[in-house]
Amino acid sequence: MRFFRKSIKEKLDKFNPTSSKGNLLNANVSTNEQMLRDQFALCNDVEFRSIPIDEYSKILLVYIDGFCDTKALDESVLKPLIFEGITRKLEQIKTISELIRLQLLPVAKVKLVTTVSEVVDEVLMGNVAFLIDGESIALIAELQSLEKRGIEEPLSETVIRGPRDGFTETLRVNTSLIRRRIRSPKLKIESLSIGEYTKTSVEILFIEGIAKDSIVEEVKKRIGQIKIDSVLGSGYLEDFIEDVPFSPFPQIQNTERPDVVCASLLEGKVAIVVDNTPFVLIVPMTFWSGLQAAEDYYERSVYMTFIRWIRFTLLNIALLFPSFYVAITTFHQQLIPTNLLISVAAAREGVPFPGVIEALMMEFMFEGLREAGIRLPKPIGSAVSIVGALVIGQAAVQAGIISAPMVIVVATTGIASFGIPRYNLGFAYRLLRFPILVLAGMLGFYGIVIGVVSILIHLINLRSFGVPYLSPVAPLSKGGFKDIFIRAPRWSMNERPGMVQQNKQRIPEGQMPSVNRGSEKK
């Protein structure tokens, strides 16, 4: 053992000449234990276990009960240390820590740290720290054991045809789902830790050679500048890194689907994976990506082109239908056919409120029912929202407070808003519906035009990580139209869409199926 102490002292004098400075670990394990106990004061779940080596030395294990894999700790660490000892091959080993690292720790990941703060951080991550008497370093063995949810189908992005796996709250499971689909060393993953207290792991994913370096560096810069006490979900980061915080339109896409993330990475975008949340952020986001669903790329192009046109129609209905109804019944009755005008007038007879107040009341009620259906427990949420809408709507019409055509208009608008694939983009349209409705009640069609033009001006000037929000439509890029208003066949989308990649070529030309291919084989 004297040989060990001499070699340790010589090595430490070279490695750490200023061991008394700062919060570096001490060569005395009892001193290190006291410093760690001070750090973990009143933390009853932190375990300190001392194992004597001989009459001169001991090994101290520090871990959190319930956070590390105690079964692996018993089998891989404690059993060899207690029953097998450290007497083997002493002539090849110069330090006790090296002996443990090379001989007695069958653990995939082992590393050395030199400061108390590093030991504290590693223990709080679920790892086990080994402090050896006579050495001012600590050995860290990754023996995390976290309870985690199984991989399930995402509830917010269901598909008829497509993969059924979704992200979970475990960071490494999420990155493995992405790596499983993109098996290339060019998929880069860079790690950060954010949050003074939570120290949440955040990883930035991009494909080298496809993603623009300027966008990758901008993402790293914005995330690296965040100073916050806690990060409990990806939404915490979203507030700090978006370009225009007060815009109603989302500038960062979030998804629970690994295939959506992989498709975005292959287009040159950057993904941000945050620990403890199943929602992965994708930047930059464009307006058109908010209207695209995962299933668009698993069905035939003819079908999906038709569905996309239905979505564009529903988008306009969700934004303008109540405003159009209020404007045409209040200011522009001459545009309504006579028979329809008589029917609407008869339905509105006896209604005490003007059209705009009537519409606002119904819209607020519909949004309240929608929110109640989401927040209530699942077994009763849908029942309350459906029964509430039927009962309140029917009662309001019979009482003469609301006209029947207004109920139809608001219900149609609500159904149309459900046709927008991305929830956050749909929320933007639900929010903008109210100011346009007020403008329509004040100025008629002129108010609607003012509202729509204002929204278009805002969208044209909006940026997401420097990329125009309406690209490739504004600025115009003809190649991008193959995946905007239509969903072209896969073999015809030769270039990656948008302005975020440095390698545009995606599919070689000349792969269109031949009409006479079957007859040629014969």
Short mmCIF file of C-alpha atoms in Angstrom, two decimals:
data_model
loop_
_atom_site.label_atom_id
_atom_site.label_comp_id
_atom_site.label_asym_id
_atom_site.label_seq_id
_atom_site.Cartn_x
_atom_site.Cartn_y
_atom_site.Cartn_z
CA MET A 1 0.00 0.00 0.00
CA ARG A 2 2.97 2.34 0.61
CA PHE A 3 3.91 1.76 -3.03
CA PHE A 4 0.39 2.92 -3.98
CA ARG A 5 0.64 6.05 -1.84
CA LYS A 6 4.03 6.98 -3.29
CA SER A 7 2.90 6.54 -6.91
CA ILE A 8 -0.34 8.40 -6.16
CA LYS A 9 1.54 11.33 -4.63
CA GLU A 10 3.95 11.59 -7.57
CA LYS A 11 1.10 11.47 -10.06
CA LEU A 12 -1.05 13.99 -8.19
CA ASP A 13 1.84 16.47 -7.82
CA LYS A 14 2.05 16.57 -11.62
CA PHE A 15 -1.65 16.43 -12.26
CA ASN A 16 -2.97 18.76 -9.54
CA PRO A 17 -0.34 20.99 -7.91
CA THR A 18 -3.00 23.34 -6.46
CA SER A 19 -5.35 20.83 -4.84
CA SER A 20 -6.20 23.20 -1.99
CA LYS A 21 -7.48 25.83 -4.39
CA GLY A 22 -11.17 26.19 -5.24
CA ASN A 23 -13.42 23.16 -4.74
CA LEU A 24 -11.03 20.52 -6.03
CA LEU A 25 -11.21 17.08 -4.46
CA ASN A 26 -8.82 16.30 -1.62
CA ALA A 27 -6.56 13.27 -1.30
CA ASN A 28 -8.25 12.50 2.01
CA VAL A 29 -11.51 10.68 1.38
CA SER A 30 -12.94 11.78 4.74
CA THR A 31 -12.49 15.42 3.76
CA ASN A 32 -14.21 14.76 0.42
CA GLU A 33 -17.05 12.99 2.20
CA GLN A 34 -17.59 15.95 4.50
CA MET A 35 -17.64 18.39 1.57
CA LEU A 36 -20.17 16.24 -0.25
CA ARG A 37 -22.32 15.84 2.86
CA ASP A 38 -22.38 19.62 3.18
CA GLN A 39 -23.53 19.89 -0.43
CA PHE A 40 -26.22 17.23 0.08
CA ALA A 41 -27.38 18.44 3.49
CA LEU A 42 -31.02 17.44 4.19
CA CYS A 43 -31.02 15.23 1.07
CA ASN A 44 -32.13 11.98 2.66
CA ASP A 45 -32.18 10.10 -0.64
CA VAL A 46 -28.41 10.52 -1.14
CA GLU A 47 -26.54 7.43 0.05
CA PHE A 48 -22.91 7.39 1.30
CA ARG A 49 -21.39 3.94 1.54
CA SER A 50 -17.87 3.35 2.78
CA ILE A 51 -16.00 0.14 1.89
CA PRO A 52 -12.67 -0.48 3.67
CA ILE A 53 -9.79 -1.69 1.51
CA ASP A 54 -7.29 -2.26 4.29
CA GLU A 55 -6.37 -0.61 7.56
CA TYR A 56 -5.13 2.48 5.69
CA SER A 57 -7.58 3.04 2.84
CA LYS A 58 -11.26 2.94 1.99
CA ILE A 59 -13.53 3.57 -0.98
CA LEU A 60 -16.55 5.86 -0.67
CA LEU A 61 -19.59 5.33 -2.90
CA VAL A 62 -22.05 8.20 -3.35
CA TYR A 63 -25.35 7.72 -5.20
CA ILE A 64 -29.06 8.62 -5.05
CA ASP A 65 -31.39 5.90 -3.91
CA GLY A 66 -34.01 5.20 -6.58
CA PHE A 67 -32.09 7.14 -9.23
CA CYS A 68 -29.33 4.66 -9.99
CA ASP A 69 -29.55 1.00 -10.91
CA THR A 70 -29.01 -0.62 -7.52
CA LYS A 71 -29.13 -4.12 -8.99
CA ALA A 72 -26.29 -3.33 -11.38
CA LEU A 73 -24.48 -1.58 -8.53
CA ASP A 74 -24.70 -4.71 -6.39
CA GLU A 75 -23.69 -7.12 -9.15
CA SER A 76 -21.06 -5.04 -10.96
CA VAL A 77 -19.50 -3.02 -8.15
CA LEU A 78 -20.25 -4.04 -4.59
CA LYS A 79 -19.94 -7.79 -5.07
CA PRO A 80 -16.49 -7.60 -6.76
CA LEU A 81 -15.25 -5.05 -4.24
CA ILE A 82 -16.47 -6.86 -1.15
CA PHE A 83 -16.01 -10.53 -2.10
CA GLU A 84 -13.20 -10.46 -4.70
CA GLY A 85 -11.19 -7.57 -3.30
CA ILE A 86 -8.44 -5.70 -5.13
CA THR A 87 -5.51 -8.07 -4.82
CA ARG A 88 -5.24 -9.16 -8.44
CA LYS A 89 -2.48 -8.03 -10.80
CA LEU A 90 -1.11 -5.36 -8.49
CA GLU A 91 2.16 -5.29 -10.37
CA GLN A 92 0.46 -3.86 -13.52
CA ILE A 93 -1.67 -1.26 -11.71
CA LYS A 94 -0.28 2.00 -10.36
CA THR A 95 -3.36 3.47 -8.61
CA ILE A 96 -6.43 2.10 -6.90
CA SER A 97 -8.75 4.08 -9.18
CA GLU A 98 -7.09 2.58 -12.21
CA LEU A 99 -7.49 -0.88 -10.70
CA ILE A 100 -11.22 -0.31 -10.16
CA ARG A 101 -11.73 1.25 -13.58
CA LEU A 102 -9.95 -1.48 -15.50
CA GLN A 103 -10.69 -4.57 -13.41
CA LEU A 104 -13.68 -4.27 -11.15
CA LEU A 105 -16.19 -2.05 -12.98
CA PRO A 106 -17.91 -3.84 -15.88
CA VAL A 107 -19.80 -0.66 -16.75
CA ALA A 108 -20.14 0.74 -20.28
CA LYS A 109 -19.23 4.34 -19.41
CA VAL A 110 -16.66 5.33 -16.77
CA LYS A 111 -14.89 8.68 -16.42
CA LEU A 112 -12.75 10.66 -13.98
CA VAL A 113 -13.61 14.04 -12.42
CA THR A 114 -11.55 16.31 -10.20
CA THR A 115 -13.91 18.76 -8.48
CA VAL A 116 -16.65 18.54 -5.88
CA SER A 117 -19.13 20.33 -8.16
CA GLU A 118 -18.55 17.75 -10.90
CA VAL A 119 -19.18 14.93 -8.46
CA VAL A 120 -22.41 16.60 -7.30
CA ASP A 121 -23.61 17.08 -10.88
CA GLU A 122 -22.87 13.47 -11.82
CA VAL A 123 -24.60 12.07 -8.73
CA LEU A 124 -27.66 14.23 -9.45
CA MET A 125 -27.77 12.74 -12.94
CA GLY A 126 -28.15 9.26 -11.44
CA ASN A 127 -24.54 8.12 -11.68
CA VAL A 128 -22.40 6.56 -8.93
CA ALA A 129 -19.29 8.38 -7.66
CA PHE A 130 -16.28 6.46 -6.28
CA LEU A 131 -13.85 8.37 -4.08
CA ILE A 132 -10.65 6.57 -3.19
CA ASP A 133 -8.55 7.33 -0.14
CA GLY A 134 -5.22 8.79 -1.19
CA GLU A 135 -6.39 10.20 -4.54
CA SER A 136 -7.84 13.63 -5.33
CA ILE A 137 -9.95 12.33 -8.19
CA ALA A 138 -13.33 10.61 -8.34
CA LEU A 139 -14.44 7.80 -10.58
CA ILE A 140 -17.92 8.15 -12.13
CA ALA A 141 -19.83 5.07 -13.29
CA GLU A 142 -22.98 5.62 -15.35
CA LEU A 143 -25.53 3.41 -13.65
CA GLN A 144 -28.68 5.43 -14.20
CA SER A 145 -31.99 3.71 -13.76
CA LEU A 146 -34.93 5.93 -14.66
CA GLU A 147 -38.55 4.91 -14.80
CA LYS A 148 -39.64 5.66 -18.34
CA ARG A 149 -42.77 5.45 -20.40
CA GLY A 150 -42.88 2.95 -23.22
CA ILE A 151 -42.85 4.02 -26.86
CA GLU A 152 -46.44 4.65 -27.94
CA GLU A 153 -48.30 6.24 -30.83
CA PRO A 154 -48.45 10.06 -30.47
CA LEU A 155 -51.94 11.19 -29.52
CA SER A 156 -51.55 14.64 -31.08
CA GLU A 157 -50.40 13.44 -34.54
CA THR A 158 -52.22 10.26 -35.47
CA VAL A 159 -51.96 8.75 -38.94
CA ILE A 160 -53.82 6.10 -40.89
CA ARG A 161 -50.72 4.88 -42.69
CA GLY A 162 -47.31 5.47 -41.21
CA PRO A 163 -45.07 4.63 -38.23
CA ARG A 164 -46.76 4.27 -34.85
CA ASP A 165 -43.83 5.11 -32.58
CA GLY A 166 -43.53 8.44 -30.81
CA PHE A 167 -41.09 10.25 -28.57
CA THR A 168 -41.05 9.71 -24.81
CA GLU A 169 -39.79 11.78 -21.87
CA THR A 170 -36.35 10.11 -21.99
CA LEU A 171 -33.70 11.97 -23.97
CA ARG A 172 -31.59 9.00 -25.03
CA VAL A 173 -34.63 7.02 -26.16
CA ASN A 174 -35.65 9.97 -28.36
CA THR A 175 -32.24 10.33 -29.99
CA SER A 176 -32.10 6.57 -30.58
CA LEU A 177 -35.43 6.73 -32.44
CA ILE A 178 -33.90 9.35 -34.74
CA ARG A 179 -30.59 7.50 -35.13
CA ARG A 180 -32.52 4.35 -35.97
CA ARG A 181 -33.88 6.06 -39.08
CA ILE A 182 -30.80 8.08 -40.11
CA ARG A 183 -27.90 5.66 -39.85
CA SER A 184 -25.19 8.01 -40.95
CA PRO A 185 -22.18 9.47 -39.11
CA LYS A 186 -23.12 12.81 -40.66
CA LEU A 187 -26.00 13.05 -38.21
CA LYS A 188 -24.40 15.17 -35.51
CA ILE A 189 -25.63 15.47 -31.93
CA GLU A 190 -24.25 18.24 -29.68
CA SER A 191 -25.16 18.40 -26.00
CA LEU A 192 -25.83 21.33 -23.67
CA SER A 193 -27.02 21.67 -20.08
CA ILE A 194 -29.48 24.47 -19.27
CA GLY A 195 -31.09 25.47 -16.00
CA GLU A 196 -29.37 26.51 -12.80
CA TYR A 197 -31.35 24.03 -10.72
CA THR A 198 -32.68 21.49 -13.20
CA LYS A 199 -29.52 21.21 -15.34
CA THR A 200 -31.68 19.87 -18.15
CA SER A 201 -29.90 18.08 -20.98
CA VAL A 202 -30.55 19.66 -24.37
CA GLU A 203 -29.22 18.20 -27.62
CA ILE A 204 -28.95 19.88 -31.02
CA LEU A 205 -29.26 17.56 -34.03
CA PHE A 206 -28.36 18.34 -37.63
CA ILE A 207 -26.97 16.57 -40.68
CA GLU A 208 -23.53 17.78 -41.65
CA GLY A 209 -23.34 18.74 -45.31
CA ILE A 210 -27.09 19.42 -45.61
CA ALA A 211 -27.91 21.92 -42.85
CA LYS A 212 -26.49 25.40 -43.36
CA ASP A 213 -23.64 26.18 -40.98
CA SER A 214 -25.04 29.66 -40.35
CA ILE A 215 -28.38 28.27 -39.10
CA VAL A 216 -26.67 25.64 -36.92
CA GLU A 217 -24.43 28.29 -35.34
CA GLU A 218 -27.41 30.60 -34.78
CA VAL A 219 -29.27 27.81 -32.98
CA LYS A 220 -26.24 27.12 -30.77
CA LYS A 221 -25.80 30.82 -30.05
CA ARG A 222 -29.41 31.42 -29.03
CA ILE A 223 -29.60 28.36 -26.82
CA GLY A 224 -26.19 29.04 -25.28
CA GLN A 225 -27.30 32.54 -24.23
CA ILE A 226 -30.24 31.27 -22.18
CA LYS A 227 -29.88 31.93 -18.45
CA ILE A 228 -32.77 30.41 -16.50
CA ASP A 229 -33.30 28.60 -13.22
CA SER A 230 -35.21 25.66 -14.70
CA VAL A 231 -36.16 24.00 -17.98
CA LEU A 232 -39.08 21.59 -17.50
CA GLY A 233 -40.08 21.27 -21.16
CA SER A 234 -39.19 22.31 -24.68
CA GLY A 235 -41.68 25.19 -24.46
CA TYR A 236 -39.33 26.92 -22.00
CA LEU A 237 -36.67 27.17 -24.72
CA GLU A 238 -39.16 28.18 -27.40
CA ASP A 239 -39.85 31.50 -25.67
CA PHE A 240 -36.15 32.38 -25.65
CA ILE A 241 -35.12 31.50 -29.20
CA GLU A 242 -38.02 32.58 -31.45
CA ASP A 243 -37.50 35.65 -33.67
CA VAL A 244 -40.71 37.60 -32.92
CA PRO A 245 -42.07 36.68 -29.45
CA PHE A 246 -45.36 38.57 -29.83
CA SER A 247 -46.34 37.24 -33.23
CA PRO A 248 -49.47 35.05 -33.18
CA PHE A 249 -47.82 32.68 -35.67
CA PRO A 250 -45.47 29.99 -34.35
CA GLN A 251 -41.89 30.23 -35.62
CA ILE A 252 -40.74 26.93 -34.12
CA GLN A 253 -42.35 23.62 -35.03
CA ASN A 254 -42.87 20.97 -32.37
CA THR A 255 -43.66 17.32 -32.95
CA GLU A 256 -43.94 13.98 -31.17
CA ARG A 257 -43.12 11.96 -34.30
CA PRO A 258 -39.56 10.73 -35.03
CA ASP A 259 -40.32 10.44 -38.77
CA VAL A 260 -41.26 14.13 -38.93
CA VAL A 261 -37.98 15.08 -37.24
CA CYS A 262 -35.97 12.88 -39.60
CA ALA A 263 -37.70 14.31 -42.66
CA SER A 264 -36.97 17.84 -41.42
CA LEU A 265 -33.31 17.01 -40.75
CA LEU A 266 -32.98 15.64 -44.29
CA GLU A 267 -34.37 18.94 -45.58
CA GLY A 268 -31.58 20.85 -43.82
CA LYS A 269 -33.40 21.87 -40.65
CA VAL A 270 -32.15 21.60 -37.07
CA ALA A 271 -33.84 19.61 -34.28
CA ILE A 272 -33.68 20.45 -30.57
CA VAL A 273 -34.31 17.53 -28.22
CA VAL A 274 -34.99 18.40 -24.57
CA ASP A 275 -34.91 15.87 -21.75
CA ASN A 276 -38.15 15.13 -19.84
CA THR A 277 -40.47 16.08 -22.71
CA PRO A 278 -41.78 14.11 -25.72
CA PHE A 279 -41.98 17.23 -27.91
CA VAL A 280 -38.97 17.92 -30.15
CA LEU A 281 -38.44 21.41 -31.60
CA ILE A 282 -37.65 21.90 -35.31
CA VAL A 283 -36.17 25.12 -36.70
CA PRO A 284 -36.56 27.03 -38.88
CA MET A 285 -40.31 26.71 -39.41
CA THR A 286 -42.24 28.02 -42.40
CA PHE A 287 -45.94 28.70 -42.80
CA TRP A 288 -46.32 25.81 -45.22
CA SER A 289 -44.75 23.23 -42.91
CA GLY A 290 -47.54 24.01 -40.45
CA LEU A 291 -50.06 22.84 -43.06
CA GLN A 292 -48.31 19.57 -43.83
CA ALA A 293 -49.17 16.34 -42.01
CA ALA A 294 -46.94 13.30 -41.63
CA GLU A 295 -49.34 11.16 -43.62
CA ASP A 296 -48.94 13.40 -46.68
CA TYR A 297 -45.82 11.44 -47.57
CA TYR A 298 -47.12 7.92 -46.99
CA GLU A 299 -50.08 7.99 -49.38
CA ARG A 300 -50.18 8.54 -53.15
CA SER A 301 -49.56 12.08 -54.37
CA VAL A 302 -52.95 12.40 -56.10
CA TYR A 303 -54.82 11.73 -52.87
CA MET A 304 -52.69 14.05 -50.78
CA THR A 305 -52.89 16.91 -53.28
CA PHE A 306 -56.68 16.75 -53.01
CA ILE A 307 -56.45 16.70 -49.19
CA ARG A 308 -54.14 19.71 -49.20
CA TRP A 309 -56.63 21.76 -51.20
CA ILE A 310 -59.29 20.79 -48.69
CA ARG A 311 -56.97 22.03 -45.94
CA PHE A 312 -56.46 25.39 -47.66
CA THR A 313 -60.24 25.75 -47.97
CA LEU A 314 -60.76 24.88 -44.31
CA LEU A 315 -58.02 27.35 -43.37
CA ASN A 316 -59.89 30.22 -45.03
CA ILE A 317 -63.19 29.12 -43.50
CA ALA A 318 -61.64 28.97 -40.03
CA LEU A 319 -60.36 32.53 -40.35
CA LEU A 320 -63.01 34.36 -42.38
CA PHE A 321 -66.37 32.59 -42.31
CA PRO A 322 -67.86 34.32 -39.20
CA SER A 323 -66.51 37.69 -40.34
CA PHE A 324 -67.94 37.19 -43.83
CA TYR A 325 -71.35 36.28 -42.40
CA VAL A 326 -71.41 39.33 -40.10
CA ALA A 327 -70.29 41.69 -42.88
CA ILE A 328 -72.75 40.44 -45.47
CA THR A 329 -75.76 40.41 -43.10
CA THR A 330 -74.94 43.78 -41.53
CA PHE A 331 -73.61 45.93 -44.40
CA HIS A 332 -73.99 44.11 -47.73
CA GLN A 333 -77.42 42.49 -47.78
CA GLN A 334 -77.71 43.22 -51.50
CA LEU A 335 -75.18 40.44 -52.16
CA ILE A 336 -77.43 37.78 -50.63
CA PRO A 337 -79.93 36.00 -52.93
CA THR A 338 -83.50 37.02 -52.15
CA ASN A 339 -84.72 33.65 -50.90
CA LEU A 340 -81.70 33.24 -48.64
CA LEU A 341 -82.04 36.82 -47.39
CA ILE A 342 -85.68 36.19 -46.42
CA SER A 343 -84.70 33.00 -44.62
CA VAL A 344 -81.88 34.71 -42.68
CA ALA A 345 -84.07 37.69 -41.82
CA ALA A 346 -86.81 35.40 -40.51
CA ALA A 347 -84.29 33.50 -38.39
CA ARG A 348 -82.90 36.72 -36.94
CA GLU A 349 -86.31 38.15 -36.11
CA GLY A 350 -86.51 38.78 -32.40
CA VAL A 351 -82.75 38.38 -31.75
CA PRO A 352 -81.82 41.31 -29.44
CA PHE A 353 -78.14 41.58 -30.39
CA PRO A 354 -76.43 42.83 -33.56
CA GLY A 355 -74.65 40.24 -35.66
CA VAL A 356 -71.14 41.00 -34.43
CA ILE A 357 -72.12 40.69 -30.74
CA GLU A 358 -73.99 37.50 -31.52
CA ALA A 359 -70.92 36.04 -33.29
CA LEU A 360 -68.55 37.04 -30.49
CA MET A 361 -70.78 35.43 -27.87
CA MET A 362 -70.96 32.17 -29.80
CA GLU A 363 -67.25 32.13 -30.55
CA PHE A 364 -66.38 32.63 -26.89
CA MET A 365 -68.79 29.88 -25.91
CA PHE A 366 -67.36 27.49 -28.51
CA GLU A 367 -63.79 28.16 -27.36
CA GLY A 368 -64.86 27.60 -23.76
CA LEU A 369 -66.43 24.26 -24.62
CA ARG A 370 -63.32 23.23 -26.55
CA GLU A 371 -61.07 24.12 -23.62
CA ALA A 372 -63.34 22.29 -21.18
CA GLY A 373 -63.24 19.18 -23.37
CA ILE A 374 -59.43 19.23 -23.31
CA ARG A 375 -58.96 19.87 -19.57
CA LEU A 376 -61.62 17.54 -18.21
CA PRO A 377 -60.82 13.83 -17.66
CA LYS A 378 -61.04 11.82 -20.87
CA PRO A 379 -64.13 9.74 -19.98
CA ILE A 380 -66.26 12.86 -19.49
CA GLY A 381 -64.43 15.52 -21.51
CA SER A 382 -65.84 14.62 -24.91
CA ALA A 383 -69.31 14.00 -23.49
CA VAL A 384 -69.44 17.39 -21.75
CA SER A 385 -68.26 19.28 -24.85
CA ILE A 386 -70.74 17.55 -27.19
CA VAL A 387 -73.73 17.71 -24.83
CA GLY A 388 -72.85 21.26 -23.83
CA ALA A 389 -72.76 22.43 -27.45
CA LEU A 390 -76.07 20.75 -28.31
CA VAL A 391 -77.93 21.84 -25.20
CA ILE A 392 -76.65 25.42 -25.07
CA GLY A 393 -77.01 25.95 -28.82
CA GLN A 394 -80.56 24.58 -28.96
CA ALA A 395 -81.64 26.44 -25.82
CA ALA A 396 -80.14 29.72 -27.06
CA VAL A 397 -81.97 29.43 -30.39
CA GLN A 398 -85.29 28.57 -28.75
CA ALA A 399 -84.93 31.47 -26.30
CA GLY A 400 -84.36 33.86 -29.18
CA ILE A 401 -80.93 34.96 -27.93
CA ILE A 402 -78.99 33.49 -30.87
CA SER A 403 -80.17 32.87 -34.42
CA ALA A 404 -79.95 29.41 -35.97
CA PRO A 405 -77.76 30.53 -38.93
CA MET A 406 -75.16 31.88 -36.47
CA VAL A 407 -74.99 28.51 -34.72
CA ILE A 408 -74.37 26.86 -38.11
CA VAL A 409 -71.66 29.39 -38.98
CA VAL A 410 -69.80 29.02 -35.67
CA ALA A 411 -70.03 25.20 -35.73
CA THR A 412 -68.72 25.08 -39.31
CA THR A 413 -65.87 27.41 -38.36
CA GLY A 414 -64.93 25.22 -35.40
CA ILE A 415 -64.90 22.07 -37.52
CA ALA A 416 -62.75 23.83 -40.12
CA SER A 417 -60.19 24.84 -37.48
CA PHE A 418 -59.72 21.16 -36.60
CA GLY A 419 -58.52 20.53 -40.17
CA ILE A 420 -55.23 22.40 -39.56
CA PRO A 421 -52.58 19.71 -38.82
CA ARG A 422 -50.44 21.75 -36.40
CA TYR A 423 -52.17 22.72 -33.17
CA ASN A 424 -50.10 25.88 -32.63
CA LEU A 425 -50.81 27.18 -36.15
CA GLY A 426 -54.51 26.43 -35.67
CA PHE A 427 -54.38 28.37 -32.41
CA ALA A 428 -53.01 31.40 -34.29
CA TYR A 429 -56.02 31.36 -36.61
CA ARG A 430 -58.41 30.96 -33.69
CA LEU A 431 -56.84 34.03 -32.12
CA LEU A 432 -56.88 36.16 -35.29
CA ARG A 433 -60.53 35.31 -35.95
CA PHE A 434 -61.65 37.72 -33.21
CA PRO A 435 -60.00 40.99 -34.41
CA ILE A 436 -61.12 40.31 -38.00
CA LEU A 437 -64.63 39.67 -36.69
CA VAL A 438 -64.63 43.05 -34.91
CA LEU A 439 -63.34 44.79 -38.06
CA ALA A 440 -66.08 43.12 -40.12
CA GLY A 441 -68.71 44.31 -37.63
CA MET A 442 -67.39 47.88 -37.87
CA LEU A 443 -66.45 48.25 -41.56
CA GLY A 444 -67.92 45.27 -43.40
CA PHE A 445 -65.87 43.87 -46.27
CA TYR A 446 -63.47 46.81 -45.98
CA GLY A 447 -62.61 45.67 -42.45
CA ILE A 448 -62.00 42.10 -43.64
CA VAL A 449 -59.67 43.36 -46.37
CA ILE A 450 -57.77 45.51 -43.86
CA GLY A 451 -57.36 42.52 -41.54
CA VAL A 452 -56.24 40.09 -44.25
CA VAL A 453 -53.77 42.57 -45.77
CA SER A 454 -52.30 43.25 -42.31
CA ILE A 455 -51.82 39.53 -41.73
CA LEU A 456 -50.14 39.10 -45.14
CA ILE A 457 -47.78 42.02 -44.49
CA HIS A 458 -46.85 40.51 -41.13
CA LEU A 459 -46.25 37.07 -42.66
CA ILE A 460 -44.08 38.48 -45.45
CA ASN A 461 -41.87 40.27 -42.92
CA LEU A 462 -41.75 37.40 -40.44
CA ARG A 463 -38.57 35.35 -40.14
CA SER A 464 -37.70 32.09 -38.45
CA PHE A 465 -33.95 31.94 -37.75
CA GLY A 466 -33.44 34.30 -40.65
CA VAL A 467 -35.52 32.26 -43.12
CA PRO A 468 -38.58 34.02 -44.65
CA TYR A 469 -41.74 32.57 -43.13
CA LEU A 470 -43.55 32.31 -46.49
CA SER A 471 -40.64 30.79 -48.42
CA PRO A 472 -40.58 29.37 -51.09
CA VAL A 473 -43.63 31.45 -52.13
CA ALA A 474 -42.23 34.79 -50.90
CA PRO A 475 -39.48 35.05 -52.05
CA LEU A 476 -40.50 32.96 -55.02
CA SER A 477 -38.77 29.66 -55.72
CA LYS A 478 -40.47 27.56 -58.39
CA GLY A 479 -38.90 24.30 -57.24
CA GLY A 480 -40.56 24.60 -53.86
CA PHE A 481 -44.07 24.56 -55.32
CA LYS A 482 -43.81 20.77 -55.73
CA ASP A 483 -44.44 20.39 -52.01
CA ILE A 484 -46.62 23.42 -51.18
CA PHE A 485 -49.94 23.63 -53.01
CA ILE A 486 -49.58 20.08 -54.31
CA ARG A 487 -47.76 17.00 -53.13
CA ALA A 488 -45.81 15.97 -56.19
CA PRO A 489 -44.70 12.33 -56.68
CA ARG A 490 -41.57 11.45 -54.76
CA TRP A 491 -39.52 10.82 -57.90
CA SER A 492 -40.17 14.38 -59.16
CA MET A 493 -39.03 16.18 -55.97
CA ASN A 494 -35.39 16.26 -57.03
CA GLU A 495 -34.37 19.16 -54.78
CA ARG A 496 -34.84 19.84 -51.10
CA PRO A 497 -37.44 22.55 -50.54
CA GLY A 498 -36.88 25.89 -48.86
CA MET A 499 -33.79 27.99 -48.14
CA VAL A 500 -32.23 26.12 -45.22
CA GLN A 501 -29.88 23.62 -46.86
CA GLN A 502 -26.51 23.83 -48.57
CA ASN A 503 -26.96 20.61 -50.57
CA LYS A 504 -30.11 20.93 -52.70
CA GLN A 505 -29.82 17.70 -54.67
CA ARG A 506 -31.98 14.99 -53.10
CA ILE A 507 -33.05 12.56 -55.82
CA PRO A 508 -31.34 12.00 -59.19
CA GLU A 509 -33.48 12.80 -62.20
CA GLY A 510 -34.86 10.24 -64.63
CA GLN A 511 -36.65 7.95 -62.17
CA MET A 512 -40.18 8.54 -63.41
CA PRO A 513 -41.96 5.17 -63.86
CA SER A 514 -42.39 4.30 -67.52
CA VAL A 515 -45.92 3.93 -68.86
CA ASN A 516 -44.85 0.89 -70.90
CA ARG A 517 -42.73 -0.67 -68.17
CA GLY A 518 -45.04 -3.67 -67.78
CA SER A 519 -45.20 -4.38 -71.52
CA GLU A 520 -41.42 -4.04 -71.84
CA LYS A 521 -40.92 -6.78 -69.26
CA LYS A 522 -43.20 -9.05 -71.26
#
